Amino acid sequence: MPVADLDATLVERIRGGDEAAFEELMQKYEGKVYRLALGMMKNREDALEAVQDAFLSVHQKIGTFKGESTFSTWLYRVALNATYMRLRSRARHEKVESLDGLEDQFVGSGDPWATPGDWSERADDAVFRKEISAVVKEAVAELPEEYRAIFTLRDLDGLSNQEVAEVLGLTVAATKTRLHRARLFLRERISRHFQAGAA
Amino acid sequence: MSRSPGDGSPGCREVLDLLSDYVDGELAPETREALDRHLGACPPCERFLKTFRTTRDVCRESLAEEMPEELRSRLRAFLRENIRKK
């Protein structure tokens, strides 16, 4: 049975008061929702609170799911709203620099390719991996919320551009542009780390 | 700065703009071939591509954490408690 049909069956059972169906739904999606929340919130405790809020909302609002999108898209939207609410309640909704025109930074002045060579060759090194993990977490936290959500859904949770666009209410073109800028930003932050280390 | 081979192939700026589509496998075959030609002849762009692609891989490895069992248990306890209150 296709995934969408399986989800539709689960939704109908939950609406009928079948708590075992809700448990099945959680088992299926809690890891994905947690990954999204962790990508957005940075630490496990905050992520857990967002996941709790998300599934409580799903349970309370499942009657409002009209099937106009897939259930997973609807669930990701609920989960993302839960993380946004948590971010705001913790006053972490800080203004972050825009990534508009990021590409121009690479071609507007100087030599964009003069970044610190090819650090990708070190990617298999365990020490490098450990070092880079902290850099990555800091860099992702610097992304504007929407870019962080797009990057997390696309590159960590593996949604398609179309699915990410539906979750965020964006066009596919806008989603792809922001994803590209987020990736460029993260690459730049990692490169800058190695550039500083080499100086 | 944007190097262009001057033969109608994409220059460095165009390559930069297309890198996500390139690594995601979403380019039309002819565009992909044109990028491959550029990358084969432009070591700086090739290095940029390698670090761009590796960025995604190291981000996945650093951030794609499984939900710990302890948190799963706490999630269930929270929902049992709060759904019962409804």
mmCIF file of C-alpha atoms in Angstrom:
data_model
loop_
_atom_site.group_PDB
_atom_site.id
_atom_site.type_symbol
_atom_site.label_atom_id
_atom_site.label_comp_id
_atom_site.label_asym_id
_atom_site.label_seq_id
_atom_site.Cartn_x
_atom_site.Cartn_y
_atom_site.Cartn_z
ATOM 1 C CA MET A 1 0.000 0.000 0.000
ATOM 2 C CA PRO A 2 1.431 3.463 -0.864
ATOM 3 C CA VAL A 3 2.701 5.560 2.060
ATOM 4 C CA ALA A 4 -0.023 8.187 1.577
ATOM 5 C CA ASP A 5 -2.738 5.496 1.765
ATOM 6 C CA LEU A 6 -1.185 3.984 4.884
ATOM 7 C CA ASP A 7 -1.164 7.418 6.500
ATOM 8 C CA ALA A 8 -4.769 8.060 5.458
ATOM 9 C CA THR A 9 -5.799 4.785 7.102
ATOM 10 C CA LEU A 10 -3.954 5.733 10.289
ATOM 11 C CA VAL A 11 -5.583 9.168 10.302
ATOM 12 C CA GLU A 12 -9.055 7.645 9.977
ATOM 13 C CA ARG A 13 -8.353 5.239 12.830
ATOM 14 C CA ILE A 14 -7.087 8.074 15.052
ATOM 15 C CA ARG A 15 -10.166 10.123 14.278
ATOM 16 C CA GLY A 16 -12.191 7.134 15.364
ATOM 17 C CA GLY A 17 -10.477 7.204 18.751
ATOM 18 C CA ASP A 18 -7.975 4.407 18.142
ATOM 19 C CA GLU A 19 -5.018 5.314 20.389
ATOM 20 C CA ALA A 20 -2.971 2.403 19.034
ATOM 21 C CA ALA A 21 -3.110 4.104 15.634
ATOM 22 C CA PHE A 22 -1.707 7.286 17.175
ATOM 23 C CA GLU A 23 1.097 5.231 18.662
ATOM 24 C CA GLU A 24 1.841 3.780 15.206
ATOM 25 C CA LEU A 25 1.886 7.261 13.758
ATOM 26 C CA MET A 26 4.341 8.424 16.381
ATOM 27 C CA GLN A 27 6.632 5.482 15.819
ATOM 28 C CA LYS A 28 6.672 6.311 12.147
ATOM 29 C CA TYR A 29 7.297 10.041 12.422
ATOM 30 C CA GLU A 30 8.812 10.881 15.804
ATOM 31 C CA GLY A 31 12.390 10.414 14.571
ATOM 32 C CA LYS A 32 11.806 12.679 11.582
ATOM 33 C CA VAL A 33 10.073 15.350 13.655
ATOM 34 C CA TYR A 34 12.848 15.157 16.244
ATOM 35 C CA ARG A 35 15.486 15.658 13.537
ATOM 36 C CA LEU A 36 13.632 18.720 12.278
ATOM 37 C CA ALA A 37 13.272 20.100 15.811
ATOM 38 C CA LEU A 38 16.910 19.432 16.654
ATOM 39 C CA GLY A 39 18.019 21.159 13.465
ATOM 40 C CA MET A 40 15.929 24.169 14.409
ATOM 41 C CA MET A 41 16.469 24.265 18.177
ATOM 42 C CA LYS A 42 20.091 23.260 18.566
ATOM 43 C CA ASN A 43 19.826 21.227 21.772
ATOM 44 C CA ARG A 44 17.998 18.035 22.719
ATOM 45 C CA GLU A 45 15.869 19.359 25.560
ATOM 46 C CA ASP A 46 14.452 22.209 23.498
ATOM 47 C CA ALA A 47 13.953 19.844 20.590
ATOM 48 C CA LEU A 48 12.033 17.412 22.813
ATOM 49 C CA GLU A 49 9.696 20.176 23.966
ATOM 50 C CA ALA A 50 8.992 21.118 20.362
ATOM 51 C CA VAL A 51 8.325 17.475 19.470
ATOM 52 C CA GLN A 52 5.953 17.161 22.437
ATOM 53 C CA ASP A 53 4.079 20.280 21.335
ATOM 54 C CA ALA A 54 3.987 19.016 17.757
ATOM 55 C CA PHE A 55 2.448 15.624 18.543
ATOM 56 C CA LEU A 56 0.010 17.104 21.034
ATOM 57 C CA SER A 57 -1.108 19.502 18.282
ATOM 58 C CA VAL A 58 -1.388 16.637 15.818
ATOM 59 C CA HIS A 59 -3.605 14.736 18.254
ATOM 60 C CA GLN A 60 -5.772 17.783 18.940
ATOM 61 C CA LYS A 61 -6.027 19.023 15.359
ATOM 62 C CA ILE A 62 -6.157 15.856 13.357
ATOM 63 C CA GLY A 63 -9.842 16.494 12.744
ATOM 64 C CA THR A 64 -8.856 19.620 10.789
ATOM 65 C CA PHE A 65 -6.649 17.687 8.366
ATOM 66 C CA LYS A 66 -8.596 17.827 5.137
ATOM 67 C CA GLY A 67 -6.326 15.767 2.929
ATOM 68 C CA GLU A 68 -5.544 18.688 0.627
ATOM 69 C CA SER A 69 -1.853 17.888 1.066
ATOM 70 C CA THR A 70 -0.259 14.621 2.077
ATOM 71 C CA PHE A 71 -0.480 13.841 5.760
ATOM 72 C CA SER A 72 3.314 14.010 6.142
ATOM 73 C CA THR A 73 3.340 17.544 4.672
ATOM 74 C CA TRP A 74 0.630 18.599 7.108
ATOM 75 C CA LEU A 75 2.485 16.991 10.019
ATOM 76 C CA TYR A 76 5.774 18.711 9.109
ATOM 77 C CA ARG A 77 3.906 22.019 8.939
ATOM 78 C CA VAL A 78 2.461 21.463 12.432
ATOM 79 C CA ALA A 79 5.901 20.444 13.700
ATOM 80 C CA LEU A 80 7.583 23.461 12.161
ATOM 81 C CA ASN A 81 5.013 25.776 13.736
ATOM 82 C CA ALA A 82 5.719 24.131 17.082
ATOM 83 C CA THR A 83 9.437 24.813 16.718
ATOM 84 C CA TYR A 84 8.780 28.426 15.689
ATOM 85 C CA MET A 85 6.605 28.909 18.788
ATOM 86 C CA ARG A 86 9.308 27.460 21.023
ATOM 87 C CA LEU A 87 11.972 29.624 19.421
ATOM 88 C CA ARG A 88 9.897 32.713 20.036
ATOM 89 C CA SER A 89 9.083 31.762 23.615
ATOM 90 C CA ARG A 90 12.792 31.490 24.284
ATOM 91 C CA ALA A 91 13.511 34.839 22.668
ATOM 92 C CA ARG A 92 15.839 33.138 20.253
ATOM 93 C CA HIS A 93 14.056 34.596 17.319
ATOM 94 C CA GLU A 94 16.941 36.904 16.681
ATOM 95 C CA LYS A 95 17.413 38.957 13.598
ATOM 96 C CA VAL A 96 19.926 37.195 11.445
ATOM 97 C CA GLU A 97 21.735 38.548 8.460
ATOM 98 C CA SER A 98 19.958 38.057 5.174
ATOM 99 C CA LEU A 99 21.409 35.576 2.753
ATOM 100 C CA ASP A 100 19.995 37.462 -0.223
ATOM 101 C CA GLY A 101 22.666 37.965 -2.812
ATOM 102 C CA LEU A 102 25.016 35.560 -1.112
ATOM 103 C CA GLU A 103 26.191 34.311 -4.484
ATOM 104 C CA ASP A 104 27.453 37.807 -5.298
ATOM 105 C CA GLN A 105 29.859 37.603 -2.395
ATOM 106 C CA PHE A 106 31.605 34.859 -4.288
ATOM 107 C CA VAL A 107 31.917 36.674 -7.574
ATOM 108 C CA GLY A 108 31.623 40.360 -6.737
ATOM 109 C CA SER A 109 35.079 41.083 -5.485
ATOM 110 C CA GLY A 110 38.349 39.302 -5.104
ATOM 111 C CA ASP A 111 38.690 35.681 -5.966
ATOM 112 C CA PRO A 112 35.907 33.571 -4.458
ATOM 113 C CA TRP A 113 37.780 30.423 -5.278
ATOM 114 C CA ALA A 114 40.736 31.555 -3.210
ATOM 115 C CA THR A 115 39.174 29.934 -0.157
ATOM 116 C CA PRO A 116 41.371 27.474 1.636
ATOM 117 C CA GLY A 117 41.825 24.842 -0.959
ATOM 118 C CA ASP A 118 40.214 21.473 -0.909
ATOM 119 C CA TRP A 119 39.427 20.531 2.682
ATOM 120 C CA SER A 120 37.023 17.878 1.375
ATOM 121 C CA GLU A 121 40.009 15.529 1.195
ATOM 122 C CA ARG A 122 40.148 15.547 4.989
ATOM 123 C CA ALA A 123 36.501 14.537 5.373
ATOM 124 C CA ASP A 124 37.324 10.904 6.116
ATOM 125 C CA ASP A 125 39.594 11.838 8.991
ATOM 126 C CA ALA A 126 38.013 11.136 12.396
ATOM 127 C CA VAL A 127 39.634 14.136 14.089
ATOM 128 C CA PHE A 128 38.433 16.385 11.281
ATOM 129 C CA ARG A 129 34.904 14.999 11.627
ATOM 130 C CA LYS A 130 34.819 15.746 15.323
ATOM 131 C CA GLU A 131 36.196 19.238 14.824
ATOM 132 C CA ILE A 132 33.826 20.008 12.002
ATOM 133 C CA SER A 133 30.750 18.878 13.944
ATOM 134 C CA ALA A 134 30.912 21.862 16.294
ATOM 135 C CA VAL A 135 31.532 24.232 13.394
ATOM 136 C CA VAL A 136 28.521 22.834 11.525
ATOM 137 C CA LYS A 137 26.210 23.218 14.528
ATOM 138 C CA GLU A 138 27.254 26.818 15.033
ATOM 139 C CA ALA A 139 26.890 27.595 11.352
ATOM 140 C CA VAL A 140 23.420 26.052 11.069
ATOM 141 C CA ALA A 141 22.305 28.045 14.104
ATOM 142 C CA GLU A 142 23.386 31.208 12.281
ATOM 143 C CA LEU A 143 21.070 30.539 9.350
ATOM 144 C CA PRO A 144 17.840 32.545 9.279
ATOM 145 C CA GLU A 145 14.970 30.346 10.540
ATOM 146 C CA GLU A 146 13.377 29.746 7.178
ATOM 147 C CA TYR A 147 16.674 28.788 5.564
ATOM 148 C CA ARG A 148 17.416 26.494 8.503
ATOM 149 C CA ALA A 149 14.035 24.820 8.096
ATOM 150 C CA ILE A 150 14.555 24.333 4.370
ATOM 151 C CA PHE A 151 18.051 22.968 4.845
ATOM 152 C CA THR A 152 16.926 20.602 7.629
ATOM 153 C CA LEU A 153 13.891 19.275 5.774
ATOM 154 C CA ARG A 154 15.742 18.839 2.491
ATOM 155 C CA ASP A 155 19.234 17.757 3.454
ATOM 156 C CA LEU A 156 18.641 16.026 6.778
ATOM 157 C CA ASP A 157 15.090 14.659 6.537
ATOM 158 C CA GLY A 158 15.376 13.986 2.813
ATOM 159 C CA LEU A 159 12.171 15.660 1.614
ATOM 160 C CA SER A 160 11.993 16.652 -2.042
ATOM 161 C CA ASN A 161 12.080 20.310 -3.076
ATOM 162 C CA GLN A 162 8.374 20.024 -3.894
ATOM 163 C CA GLU A 163 7.565 18.645 -0.433
ATOM 164 C CA VAL A 164 9.645 21.307 1.331
ATOM 165 C CA ALA A 165 7.908 24.005 -0.722
ATOM 166 C CA GLU A 166 4.500 22.657 0.346
ATOM 167 C CA VAL A 167 5.467 22.531 4.019
ATOM 168 C CA LEU A 168 6.660 26.145 3.983
ATOM 169 C CA GLY A 169 4.082 27.537 1.564
ATOM 170 C CA LEU A 170 6.769 28.632 -0.898
ATOM 171 C CA THR A 171 7.242 28.080 -4.598
ATOM 172 C CA VAL A 172 9.660 25.359 -5.604
ATOM 173 C CA ALA A 173 11.878 28.004 -7.216
ATOM 174 C CA ALA A 174 12.057 30.049 -3.993
ATOM 175 C CA THR A 175 12.749 26.894 -1.996
ATOM 176 C CA LYS A 176 15.606 25.908 -4.288
ATOM 177 C CA THR A 177 17.130 29.387 -4.206
ATOM 178 C CA ARG A 178 17.087 29.474 -0.393
ATOM 179 C CA LEU A 179 18.415 25.934 -0.110
ATOM 180 C CA HIS A 180 21.280 26.843 -2.415
ATOM 181 C CA ARG A 181 22.097 29.955 -0.385
ATOM 182 C CA ALA A 182 21.975 27.958 2.847
ATOM 183 C CA ARG A 183 24.404 25.399 1.441
ATOM 184 C CA LEU A 184 26.722 28.146 0.177
ATOM 185 C CA PHE A 185 26.587 29.828 3.584
ATOM 186 C CA LEU A 186 27.439 26.596 5.408
ATOM 187 C CA ARG A 187 30.265 25.807 3.026
ATOM 188 C CA GLU A 188 31.627 29.301 3.509
ATOM 189 C CA ARG A 189 31.502 29.018 7.317
ATOM 190 C CA ILE A 190 33.334 25.685 7.268
ATOM 191 C CA SER A 191 35.885 27.018 4.782
ATOM 192 C CA ARG A 192 36.412 30.108 6.899
ATOM 193 C CA HIS A 193 37.129 27.876 9.888
ATOM 194 C CA PHE A 194 39.893 26.117 8.005
ATOM 195 C CA GLN A 195 41.160 29.362 6.576
ATOM 196 C CA ALA A 196 41.493 30.744 10.117
ATOM 197 C CA GLY A 197 43.210 27.562 11.200
ATOM 198 C CA ALA A 198 45.668 27.784 8.344
ATOM 199 C CA ALA A 199 46.515 31.449 8.951
ATOM 200 C CA MET B 1 35.733 37.486 -11.368
ATOM 201 C CA SER B 2 34.128 34.904 -13.552
ATOM 202 C CA ARG B 3 36.118 32.733 -15.824
ATOM 203 C CA SER B 4 34.425 31.672 -19.013
ATOM 204 C CA PRO B 5 35.929 29.461 -21.635
ATOM 205 C CA GLY B 6 34.365 31.633 -24.334
ATOM 206 C CA ASP B 7 32.886 28.721 -26.241
ATOM 207 C CA GLY B 8 29.330 29.102 -25.025
ATOM 208 C CA SER B 9 29.982 26.873 -22.007
ATOM 209 C CA PRO B 10 28.954 28.217 -18.604
ATOM 210 C CA GLY B 11 31.337 30.552 -16.792
ATOM 211 C CA CYS B 12 32.284 30.193 -13.144
ATOM 212 C CA ARG B 13 29.338 32.301 -11.955
ATOM 213 C CA GLU B 14 26.868 30.151 -13.863
ATOM 214 C CA VAL B 15 28.505 27.045 -12.452
ATOM 215 C CA LEU B 16 28.150 28.445 -8.944
ATOM 216 C CA ASP B 17 24.446 29.114 -9.488
ATOM 217 C CA LEU B 18 23.846 25.584 -10.717
ATOM 218 C CA LEU B 19 25.814 23.637 -8.116
ATOM 219 C CA SER B 20 22.816 22.596 -5.996
ATOM 220 C CA ASP B 21 20.957 21.331 -9.031
ATOM 221 C CA TYR B 22 24.163 19.599 -10.099
ATOM 222 C CA VAL B 23 24.726 17.729 -6.818
ATOM 223 C CA ASP B 24 20.996 16.952 -6.537
ATOM 224 C CA GLY B 25 20.988 15.431 -10.015
ATOM 225 C CA GLU B 26 18.335 17.848 -11.245
ATOM 226 C CA LEU B 27 20.059 19.277 -14.313
ATOM 227 C CA ALA B 28 19.086 18.463 -17.871
ATOM 228 C CA PRO B 29 21.667 16.122 -19.431
ATOM 229 C CA GLU B 30 23.051 18.754 -21.795
ATOM 230 C CA THR B 31 23.485 21.293 -18.962
ATOM 231 C CA ARG B 32 25.156 18.688 -16.799
ATOM 232 C CA GLU B 33 27.547 17.824 -19.607
ATOM 233 C CA ALA B 34 28.398 21.508 -20.066
ATOM 234 C CA LEU B 35 29.125 21.811 -16.333
ATOM 235 C CA ASP B 36 31.236 18.668 -16.427
ATOM 236 C CA ARG B 37 33.279 20.190 -19.252
ATOM 237 C CA HIS B 38 33.783 23.398 -17.290
ATOM 238 C CA LEU B 39 34.662 21.563 -14.089
ATOM 239 C CA GLY B 40 37.156 19.378 -15.920
ATOM 240 C CA ALA B 41 38.945 22.472 -17.194
ATOM 241 C CA CYS B 42 38.653 24.739 -14.142
ATOM 242 C CA PRO B 43 40.474 23.442 -11.020
ATOM 243 C CA PRO B 44 39.171 26.253 -8.717
ATOM 244 C CA CYS B 45 35.559 25.381 -9.603
ATOM 245 C CA GLU B 46 36.288 21.711 -9.185
ATOM 246 C CA ARG B 47 37.678 22.386 -5.696
ATOM 247 C CA PHE B 48 34.653 24.525 -4.911
ATOM 248 C CA LEU B 49 32.361 21.687 -5.985
ATOM 249 C CA LYS B 50 34.192 19.170 -3.804
ATOM 250 C CA THR B 51 33.889 21.320 -0.694
ATOM 251 C CA PHE B 52 30.276 22.189 -1.566
ATOM 252 C CA ARG B 53 29.346 18.522 -1.867
ATOM 253 C CA THR B 54 31.298 17.578 1.246
ATOM 254 C CA THR B 55 29.546 20.323 3.200
ATOM 255 C CA ARG B 56 26.246 18.505 2.748
ATOM 256 C CA ASP B 57 27.795 15.205 3.802
ATOM 257 C CA VAL B 58 29.467 16.548 6.945
ATOM 258 C CA CYS B 59 26.303 18.445 7.901
ATOM 259 C CA ARG B 60 24.286 15.254 7.619
ATOM 260 C CA GLU B 61 26.774 13.372 9.729
ATOM 261 C CA SER B 62 26.970 16.109 12.356
ATOM 262 C CA LEU B 63 23.242 16.758 12.664
ATOM 263 C CA ALA B 64 21.312 13.663 11.618
ATOM 264 C CA GLU B 65 20.962 12.294 15.130
ATOM 265 C CA GLU B 66 18.608 9.488 16.023
ATOM 266 C CA MET B 67 16.115 10.304 18.756
ATOM 267 C CA PRO B 68 17.502 8.856 22.013
ATOM 268 C CA GLU B 69 15.357 6.197 23.672
ATOM 269 C CA GLU B 70 15.140 8.256 26.856
ATOM 270 C CA LEU B 71 13.563 11.137 24.935
ATOM 271 C CA ARG B 72 11.123 8.761 23.229
ATOM 272 C CA SER B 73 10.005 7.560 26.655
ATOM 273 C CA ARG B 74 9.579 11.106 27.913
ATOM 274 C CA LEU B 75 7.600 12.031 24.806
ATOM 275 C CA ARG B 76 5.177 9.175 25.433
ATOM 276 C CA ALA B 77 4.824 10.015 29.107
ATOM 277 C CA PHE B 78 4.102 13.645 28.215
ATOM 278 C CA LEU B 79 1.449 12.705 25.680
ATOM 279 C CA ARG B 80 -0.209 10.128 27.943
ATOM 280 C CA GLU B 81 -0.495 12.772 30.625
ATOM 281 C CA ASN B 82 -1.674 15.602 28.402
ATOM 282 C CA ILE B 83 -4.032 13.677 26.161
ATOM 283 C CA ARG B 84 -5.730 12.273 29.249
ATOM 284 C CA LYS B 85 -6.339 15.840 30.472
ATOM 285 C CA LYS B 86 -8.377 16.706 27.403
#
